[in-house]
XYZ file of C-alpha atoms in Angstrom:
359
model
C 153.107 181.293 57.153
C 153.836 184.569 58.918
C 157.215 185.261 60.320
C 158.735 188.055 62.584
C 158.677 191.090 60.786
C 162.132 192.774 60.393
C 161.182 196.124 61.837
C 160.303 194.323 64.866
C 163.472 192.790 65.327
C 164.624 195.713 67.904
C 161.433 195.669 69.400
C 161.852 192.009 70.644
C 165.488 192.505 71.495
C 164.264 195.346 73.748
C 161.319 193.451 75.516
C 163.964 190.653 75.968
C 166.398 192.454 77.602
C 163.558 194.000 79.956
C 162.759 190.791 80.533
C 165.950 189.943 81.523
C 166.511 192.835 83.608
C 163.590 191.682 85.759
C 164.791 187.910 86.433
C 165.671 188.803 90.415
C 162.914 190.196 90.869
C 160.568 187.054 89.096
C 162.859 184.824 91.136
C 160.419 184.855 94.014
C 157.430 184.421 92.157
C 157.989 181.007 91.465
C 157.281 177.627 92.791
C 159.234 176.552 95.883
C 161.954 173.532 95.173
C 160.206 170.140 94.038
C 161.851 168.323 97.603
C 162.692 165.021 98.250
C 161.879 161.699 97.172
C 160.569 159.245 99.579
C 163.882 157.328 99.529
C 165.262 161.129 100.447
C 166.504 161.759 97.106
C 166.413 165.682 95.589
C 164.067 166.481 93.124
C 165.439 168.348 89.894
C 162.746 169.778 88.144
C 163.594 170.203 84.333
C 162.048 170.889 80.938
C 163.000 168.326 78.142
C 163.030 168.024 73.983
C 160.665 165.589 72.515
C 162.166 163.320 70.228
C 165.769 163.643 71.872
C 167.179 161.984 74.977
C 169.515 164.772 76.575
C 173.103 163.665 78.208
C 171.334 164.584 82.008
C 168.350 162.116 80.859
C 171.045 159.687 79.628
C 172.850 160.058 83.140
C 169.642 158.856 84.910
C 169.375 155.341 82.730
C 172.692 154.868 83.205
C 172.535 154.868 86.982
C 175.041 157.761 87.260
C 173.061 159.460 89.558
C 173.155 158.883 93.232
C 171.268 161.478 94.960
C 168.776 162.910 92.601
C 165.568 162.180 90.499
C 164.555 164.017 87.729
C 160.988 165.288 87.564
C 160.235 166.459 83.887
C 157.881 169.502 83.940
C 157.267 169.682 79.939
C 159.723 170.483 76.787
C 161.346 173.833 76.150
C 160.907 176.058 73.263
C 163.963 177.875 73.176
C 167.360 177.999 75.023
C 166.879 181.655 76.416
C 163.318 180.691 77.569
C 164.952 177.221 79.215
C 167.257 179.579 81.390
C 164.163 181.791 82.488
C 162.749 178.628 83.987
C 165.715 178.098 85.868
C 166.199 181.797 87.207
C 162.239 181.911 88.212
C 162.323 178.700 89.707
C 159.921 176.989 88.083
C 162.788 174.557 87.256
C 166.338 173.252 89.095
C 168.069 174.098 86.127
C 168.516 175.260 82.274
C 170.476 175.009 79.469
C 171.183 177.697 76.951
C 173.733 179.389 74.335
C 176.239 180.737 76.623
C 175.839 184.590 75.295
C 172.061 183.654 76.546
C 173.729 183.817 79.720
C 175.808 185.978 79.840
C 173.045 188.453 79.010
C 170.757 186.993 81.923
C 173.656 187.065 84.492
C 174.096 190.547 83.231
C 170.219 191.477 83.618
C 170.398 190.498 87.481
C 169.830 186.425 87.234
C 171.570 184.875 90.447
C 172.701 181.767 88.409
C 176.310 179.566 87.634
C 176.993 177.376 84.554
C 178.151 174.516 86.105
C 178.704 171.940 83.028
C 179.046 172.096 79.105
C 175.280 171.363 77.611
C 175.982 171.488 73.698
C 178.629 172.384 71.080
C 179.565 171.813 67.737
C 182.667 169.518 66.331
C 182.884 167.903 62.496
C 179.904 165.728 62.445
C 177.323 167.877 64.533
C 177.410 171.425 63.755
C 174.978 174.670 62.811
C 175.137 175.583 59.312
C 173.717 178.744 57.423
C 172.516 177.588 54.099
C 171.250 179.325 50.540
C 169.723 177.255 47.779
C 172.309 176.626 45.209
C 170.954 178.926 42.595
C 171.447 181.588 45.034
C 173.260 184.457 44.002
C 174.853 184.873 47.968
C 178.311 184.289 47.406
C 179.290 186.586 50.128
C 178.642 188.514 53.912
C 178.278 191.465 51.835
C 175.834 189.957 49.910
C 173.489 189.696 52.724
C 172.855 193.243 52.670
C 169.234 193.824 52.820
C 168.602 190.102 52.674
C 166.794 187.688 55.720
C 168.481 185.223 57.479
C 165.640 182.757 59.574
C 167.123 181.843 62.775
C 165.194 179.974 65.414
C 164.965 182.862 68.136
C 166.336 186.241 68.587
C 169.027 187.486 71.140
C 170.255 183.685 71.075
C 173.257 181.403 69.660
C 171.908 181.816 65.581
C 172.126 185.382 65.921
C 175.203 185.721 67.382
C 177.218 183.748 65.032
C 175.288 185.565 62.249
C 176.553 188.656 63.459
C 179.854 187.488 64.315
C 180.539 186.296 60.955
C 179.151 189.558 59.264
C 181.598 191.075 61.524
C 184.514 188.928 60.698
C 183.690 189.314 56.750
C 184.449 193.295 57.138
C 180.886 194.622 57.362
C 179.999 198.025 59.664
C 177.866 197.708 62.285
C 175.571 199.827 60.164
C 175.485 197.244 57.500
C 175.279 194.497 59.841
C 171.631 196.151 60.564
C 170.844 196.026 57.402
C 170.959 192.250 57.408
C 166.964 191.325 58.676
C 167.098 187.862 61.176
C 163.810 186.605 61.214
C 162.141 184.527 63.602
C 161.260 181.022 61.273
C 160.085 177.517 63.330
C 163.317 174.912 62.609
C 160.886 172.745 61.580
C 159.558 175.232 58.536
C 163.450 176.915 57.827
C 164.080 174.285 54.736
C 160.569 175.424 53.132
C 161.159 178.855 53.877
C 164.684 179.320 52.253
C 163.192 176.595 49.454
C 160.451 179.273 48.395
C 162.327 182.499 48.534
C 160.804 183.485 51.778
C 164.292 184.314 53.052
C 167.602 183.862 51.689
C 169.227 182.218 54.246
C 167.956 179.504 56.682
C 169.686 178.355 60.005
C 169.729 174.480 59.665
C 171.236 172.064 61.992
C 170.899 168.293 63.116
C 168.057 166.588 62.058
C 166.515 169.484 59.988
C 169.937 170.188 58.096
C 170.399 166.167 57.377
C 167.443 165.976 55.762
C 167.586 169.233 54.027
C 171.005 168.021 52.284
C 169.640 164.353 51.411
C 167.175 166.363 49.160
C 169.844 168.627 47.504
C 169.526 171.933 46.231
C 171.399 173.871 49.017
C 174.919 174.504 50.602
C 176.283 176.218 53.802
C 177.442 179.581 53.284
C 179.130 180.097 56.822
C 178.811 177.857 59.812
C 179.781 177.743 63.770
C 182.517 175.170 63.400
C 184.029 177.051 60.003
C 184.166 180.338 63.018
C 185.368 179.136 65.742
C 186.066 175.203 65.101
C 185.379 172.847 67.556
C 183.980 174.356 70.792
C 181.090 174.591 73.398
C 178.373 176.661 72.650
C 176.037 175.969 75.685
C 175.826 175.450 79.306
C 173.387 173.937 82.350
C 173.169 176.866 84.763
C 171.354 176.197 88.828
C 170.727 179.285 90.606
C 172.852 180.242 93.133
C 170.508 179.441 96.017
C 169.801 176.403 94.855
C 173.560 175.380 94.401
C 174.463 176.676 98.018
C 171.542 174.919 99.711
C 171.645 171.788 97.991
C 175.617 171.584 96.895
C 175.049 167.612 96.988
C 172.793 167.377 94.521
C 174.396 169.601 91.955
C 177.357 168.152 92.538
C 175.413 164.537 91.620
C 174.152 166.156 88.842
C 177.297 167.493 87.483
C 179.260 164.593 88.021
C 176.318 161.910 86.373
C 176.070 164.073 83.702
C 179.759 164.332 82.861
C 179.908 160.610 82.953
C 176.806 160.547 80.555
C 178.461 162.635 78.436
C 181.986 161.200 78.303
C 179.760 157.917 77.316
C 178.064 159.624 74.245
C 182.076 160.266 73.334
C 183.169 157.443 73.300
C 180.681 155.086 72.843
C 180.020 153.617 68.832
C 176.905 155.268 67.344
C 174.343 151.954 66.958
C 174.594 151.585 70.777
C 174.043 155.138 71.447
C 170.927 154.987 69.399
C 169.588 151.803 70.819
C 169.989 153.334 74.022
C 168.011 156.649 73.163
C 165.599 154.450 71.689
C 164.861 152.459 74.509
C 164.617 155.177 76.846
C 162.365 157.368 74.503
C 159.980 154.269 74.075
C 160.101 153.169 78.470
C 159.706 157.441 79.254
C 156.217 156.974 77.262
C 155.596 160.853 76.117
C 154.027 159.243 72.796
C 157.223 160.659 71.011
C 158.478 159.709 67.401
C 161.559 157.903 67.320
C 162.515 158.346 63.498
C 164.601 161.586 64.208
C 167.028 159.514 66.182
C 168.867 158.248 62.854
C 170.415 161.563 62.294
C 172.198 161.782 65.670
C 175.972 162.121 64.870
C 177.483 163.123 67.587
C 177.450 164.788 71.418
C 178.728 167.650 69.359
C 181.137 168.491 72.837
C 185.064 168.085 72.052
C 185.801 168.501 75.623
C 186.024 165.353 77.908
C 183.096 165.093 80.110
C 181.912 168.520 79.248
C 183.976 170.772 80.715
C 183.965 174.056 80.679
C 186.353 176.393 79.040
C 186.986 179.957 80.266
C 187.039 181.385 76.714
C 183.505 179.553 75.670
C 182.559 181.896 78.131
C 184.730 184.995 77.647
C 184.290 185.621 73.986
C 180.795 186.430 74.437
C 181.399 188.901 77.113
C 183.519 190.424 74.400
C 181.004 190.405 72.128
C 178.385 192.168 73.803
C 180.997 194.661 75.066
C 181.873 195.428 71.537
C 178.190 195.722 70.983
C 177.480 198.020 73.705
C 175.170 195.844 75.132
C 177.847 195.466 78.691
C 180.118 197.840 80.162
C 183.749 196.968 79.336
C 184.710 195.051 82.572
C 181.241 194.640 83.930
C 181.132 191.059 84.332
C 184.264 188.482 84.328
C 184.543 185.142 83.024
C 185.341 183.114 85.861
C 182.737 184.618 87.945
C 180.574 182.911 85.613
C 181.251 179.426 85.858
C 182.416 176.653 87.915
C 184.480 173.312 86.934
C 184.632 172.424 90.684
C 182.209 169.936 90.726
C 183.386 168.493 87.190
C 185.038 164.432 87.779
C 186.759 165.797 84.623
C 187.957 169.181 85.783
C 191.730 167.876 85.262
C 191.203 166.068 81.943
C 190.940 162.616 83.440
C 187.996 161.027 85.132
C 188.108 161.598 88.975
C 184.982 160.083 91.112
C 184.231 161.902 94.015
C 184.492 159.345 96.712
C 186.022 156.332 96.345
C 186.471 153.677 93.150
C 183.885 153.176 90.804
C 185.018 151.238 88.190
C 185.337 153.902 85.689
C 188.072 155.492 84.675
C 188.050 156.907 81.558
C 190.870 158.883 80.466
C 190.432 162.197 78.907
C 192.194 162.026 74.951
């Protein structure tokens, strides 16, 4: 197994942010919009996650949606990478950490967050785990020691670093601490043989991780920053000013979709993912589904909250990766379209039938 070698850790951070840097300019190399449907319905393009059914995918079973279709173009590999499709317009729209977008916004990307996409509460949650034999007992510990994390310059990093920060460590020392780039699906057999000290475990891999024993969290998002959004769906701008309809059935079907997975008990939630993993036919497995827990969002119908947003501006101010004032929050984002924006469930035009009050 060969992993991301620590010295190249900058060296990837770099190419990302030049990557980054370049989104406006990629924007018009991609495909044109995917159109209309022959029942004049627009076409959302949008990359998926085997194995998972995702609250927009939900939305569509459900019969939330109105005015779109959903056209799946593949799966993602990575948050950051999910947002690139979006910006380059190879898809409608992405879903990433929300520091993830900050940075793109930052490197030029015309795009808004328009929704909440993922988030942590106390059953779903990221944890940072060392075998129990470990002798890591503290941030200062990690010193010279690897951490795997799925991707660099995305949410395992930052809450890595954030915590090294809130535990008292320099940035100096916090350099010292090597993130390496490990597969979820190989982080338990990584941290199991010593490869690194640390591994980045959550839902399904961090279930069945603890069923076997041996390990413990040593920090994780919800023991930082407790129950909060980590995530959101971003459309470029373009897109959102030329098709405000559509977003806005997006946003609002998606919401509802969400709000569902809240409040919904757990067996029908998982007879409904597994009936729409098994009618979508991508020859997917199934078994993963047991260890969903939650929507992981504590916010009604996924709304979004300015400081979700704002703390990782601060972040990457304090970092010097923006200019103190370069970019503000509410630029960033729009509730607008949200049937939740005012913490009870609001339908656009006219009854529906649902009205779910926000608790």
């Amino acid at each position: 197994m060969r992993f991301t070698a620590p010295r190249r850790r900058h060296r990837a951070i770099a190419a990302t942010l030049a990557l980054l840097t370049s989104v406006s300019v990629l924007t018009a190399c991609g495909r044109s919009d995917a159109g209309t449907t022959a029942d004049g319905k627009t076409v959302l393009r949008y990359q998926g996650s085997t194995g998972q059914v995702t609250p927009y995918e939900l939305a569509a079973d459900l019969g939330y949606f109105t005015k779109i279709s959903l056209r799946w173009e593949g799966d993602t590999t990575s948050g950051p990478a999910n947002i690139q499709a979006a910006a380059t317009n190879q898809v409608e729209f992405g879903s990433a950490f929300n520091g993830a977008v900050v940075k793109l916004i930052a490197g030029g990307a015309k795009v808004t967050s328009v929704l909440s996409s993922y988030g942590s509460d106390d059953k779903t949650f990221t944890g940072y785990y060392v075998r129990d034999d470990s002798p890591i007992k503290t941030a200062r510990d990690l010193i010279g020691k690897k951490v795997a994390v799925n991707t660099l310059g995305a949410h395992h990093e930052f809450i890595t670093r954030e915590w090294l920060h809130k535990e008292g460590l320099t940035e100096d020392e916090i350099k010292q601490v090597q993130l390496l780039v490990v597969p979820p699906a190989n982080t338990e057999d990584a941290l199991r043989k010593g490869q690194v000290e640390v591994g980045t475990l959550g839902q399904v891999f961090r279930d069945s991780a603890l069923e076997r024993g041996g390990i413990h969290p040593l920090y994780t998002d919800t023991a930082i920053f407790g129950q909060a959004s980590y995530g959101t769906y971003v459309f470029r701008n373009e897109f959102l000013a030329k098709n405000a309809d559509a977003v806005q059935d997006f946003v609002q079907g998606t919401a509802r979709a969400t709000r569902w997975l809240q409040v919904t008990p757990r067996e029908e939630v998982l007879a409904r993912f597994s009936s729409i993993i098994a009618e979508r036919g991508r020859n997917e497995n199934t078994d993963l589904l047991k260890y969903w827990k939650s929507s992981g969002l504590p916010t009604p119908g996924a709304v979004v909250q300015e400081k979700e947003i704002q703390i990782w501006i601060d972040w990457l101010v304090r970092n010097g990766e923006l200019k103190k004032d370069q970019l503000k929050s509410t630029d960033l984002f729009t509730n607008k379209l949200n049937p939740y924006a005012n913490g009870t469930y609001q339908p656009a035009s006219g009854p529906t039938g649902e009205v779910v009050a926000a608790k």
